[in-house]
Amino acid sequence: MTTTTTTTTESTTGTQTAPRHQAVKAFYFNTSAHLLRITTLKANTLAELLDCLRACPEDSIFQHTFRTLQEHHFIREGFSNDFAHWALAACNQPGLAEQLASVDVREFTSLSDLRERFIEILANHLKRHHADASKIAEETFYFCAADIVVLPTDTVAGSMQEFVKGLREASVHSIHHHFIEARLRIKLMSNDFSQWLHEDVGLTDTARALNRIDIYTATLEDVRRQIVRVVERSLT
Amino acid sequence: MTVDQADKHEANREGIKLVKSQNAASQQSISTLASETETKQPSQVSQPATAYPERRKAPRTWETPPEPVPAPHFDDYRPIVGDAEINELRFLARPLKGKTLKMVNSTAVGGGVAEMLNRLVPMLAELEVTTHWDVITGGNDFFEVTKAFHNALHGTEYQLNRAAQEIFLAYNEQNRQRMQFQEDVVVIHDPQPAGLIRSKKDSPGRWVWRCHIDLSNPNPQVWGFLRPFIDQFDAAIFSSQSFARQLPIPQYLFYPCIDPLSEKNKELDDSYVQQICDEFGIDRSRPIITQVSRFDRLKDPVGVVQAYKLARKYVDCQLVLAGGGASDDPEGALVLKEVKEVVGNDPDVIILDLPPWCALQINALQRASTIVIQKSIKEGFGLTVTEALWKGKPTIAGAVGGIPNQVIHKLTGALVHSVEGCAYQIRYLLTHPEFAAQLGRNGREHVKESFLMTTNVRRWLLLLRILMGERTV
């Protein structure tokens, strides 16, 4: 499996210090909005999917992994990324679908590495199962891409209490932006919340605990509740 | 329409009174067409049916279209989508304050595009994006040509001739001469006004073509004629990935959407739902399977009846087929006749031929349903599916057109490819109510995330920002 660069809060040593309830720097809640663009690439077989995976823009990899996870944030289990879904629903390849679904976007800080992982899985599958390559799928896979606009919101947290309030009131898009998409921006196996808690508040263990929240077995609302619970626990 | 003897038999709202079904009146624009029988078919019933409310000969429903309902305000959506979502839309709109947008289409009333613009334009105005809406004019000859173009773009055979081209160009030129295009963004809806793009060179704004129709298999002559116009736009918008064409301009995906505050989708008092069920003779104490669709072979109403009949060997349920088109469309009447033949004497099949203004009644029927079916053989996007999902109903639908975008098999509903598959899903969902309820919850969330009016506003605001040079990441 392709690995990614890893300077993370998880690797940071040190014990949890008493929280600075007044943070060194405020946390600015942002959000991101996505517009779906249709590309000219499409696949009707697994071989074509492989070709398209190699040729598509990184925006497409983002759309069909990170972004689609957000679009289906209400599903607790059974949805991981569009490639896995298509392999199962349109190509009737449960084994391949399982492998593709097991790709955890949190393990990647670059879309290029994420793309390589999908290519690796699919190429290996087709190497072992030549006949699968040219079977016509029940539905076409249309490669889309996301145009993303980052938006500031009015919510700023200068204290832990304000941070918790912001977490409770933020949209799920904002939670996704800071908690899941963030790693592509900060290029760390972490997220904006953990970074802030670690660097500006001194809550290293709390920061680390947030990184252990499983986004694939919970809805984004569940994830939000878990984040709030972990952060609140640090205040007691 | 006559409301025949509506008061003659008061339906028992508690469903306690055991009564027999009535045969339907057939010459009404609103009619209950329950099949005629005094006894149930034993082979079709595995569980004893409970009480039947009396089925009216004709329901007490509106004979004329109701007064139009005023468009809601932007903040009316707050309780539905949440403060955070509404606030985000306001953040998105902030830099667009004072910007101007023009929408151009070919009709102010009737049809999905006008319906959508009637809601979208005031919402954008509330967000201080000044939006003008212009409608092109044309004679019968123009609209005959554009209707033919429309059908041809959907794949119908058509021989494009010079006269049709000249009519199209002449009316577009006539409209172009009388219209101004000083807005920051000009959006042309569908092919009818596509020729207005000739004004782009004299206009300061960016131009977008919003295509609401399925271009996946267009008549090559018509598409070849229109294509040079389309290529001149700055961007195009399609309703499905599969509707898009290979174009040299960016193509965006805007799913069709529903308005959660419209008559068709707003929350209803249960007493009203009960009233409608009473009027149509639907027993709410027993499972109700419903398909809402005009009587059209592409919606496969016969297949729905066949699936119901297969399922009824194992589970008790009623089937409601609520549609329209049988009164004013000869083909619709023929399909309805076929449906009635397949139904035979089953008193648990209730066929309703409803006029287009019965949105509230449709809403009530969907809300009363245990399962909603949309067993289409061919489909555009399938907004009836969106409506059902929004109401939290476990939905079984044909895997065609835009339906798979909405129904993710076993996650937000059930996709089927055959009568037998549909029958199995009816049985499964009726006997696994917890799973069915989970599909319903997921389906509603899916609509909330992707197919509501507010999501559509978000897409428009984003597009405007991108077209005006916003740097994307």
PDB file of C-alpha atoms in Angstrom, chain B residues 29 42 50 137 198 272 345 347 375 396 417:
ATOM      1  CA  SER B  29     -61.045  13.883 -14.087  1.00  0.00           C
ATOM      2  CA  PRO B  42     -58.120 -16.220  -1.397  1.00  0.00           C
ATOM      3  CA  THR B  50     -58.851  -6.308   8.768  1.00  0.00           C
ATOM      4  CA  THR B 137     -41.835  35.123 -27.351  1.00  0.00           C
ATOM      5  CA  ARG B 198     -25.229  35.943 -30.549  1.00  0.00           C
ATOM      6  CA  TYR B 272     -55.616  15.590   6.482  1.00  0.00           C
ATOM      7  CA  ASN B 345     -61.567  -7.765  -9.458  1.00  0.00           C
ATOM      8  CA  PRO B 347     -60.663  -4.596  -4.242  1.00  0.00           C
ATOM      9  CA  LYS B 375     -40.955   1.078 -11.351  1.00  0.00           C
ATOM     10  CA  ILE B 396     -38.449   0.699  -4.597  1.00  0.00           C
ATOM     11  CA  HIS B 417     -34.805  -4.461 -12.745  1.00  0.00           C
TER      12      HIS B 417
END
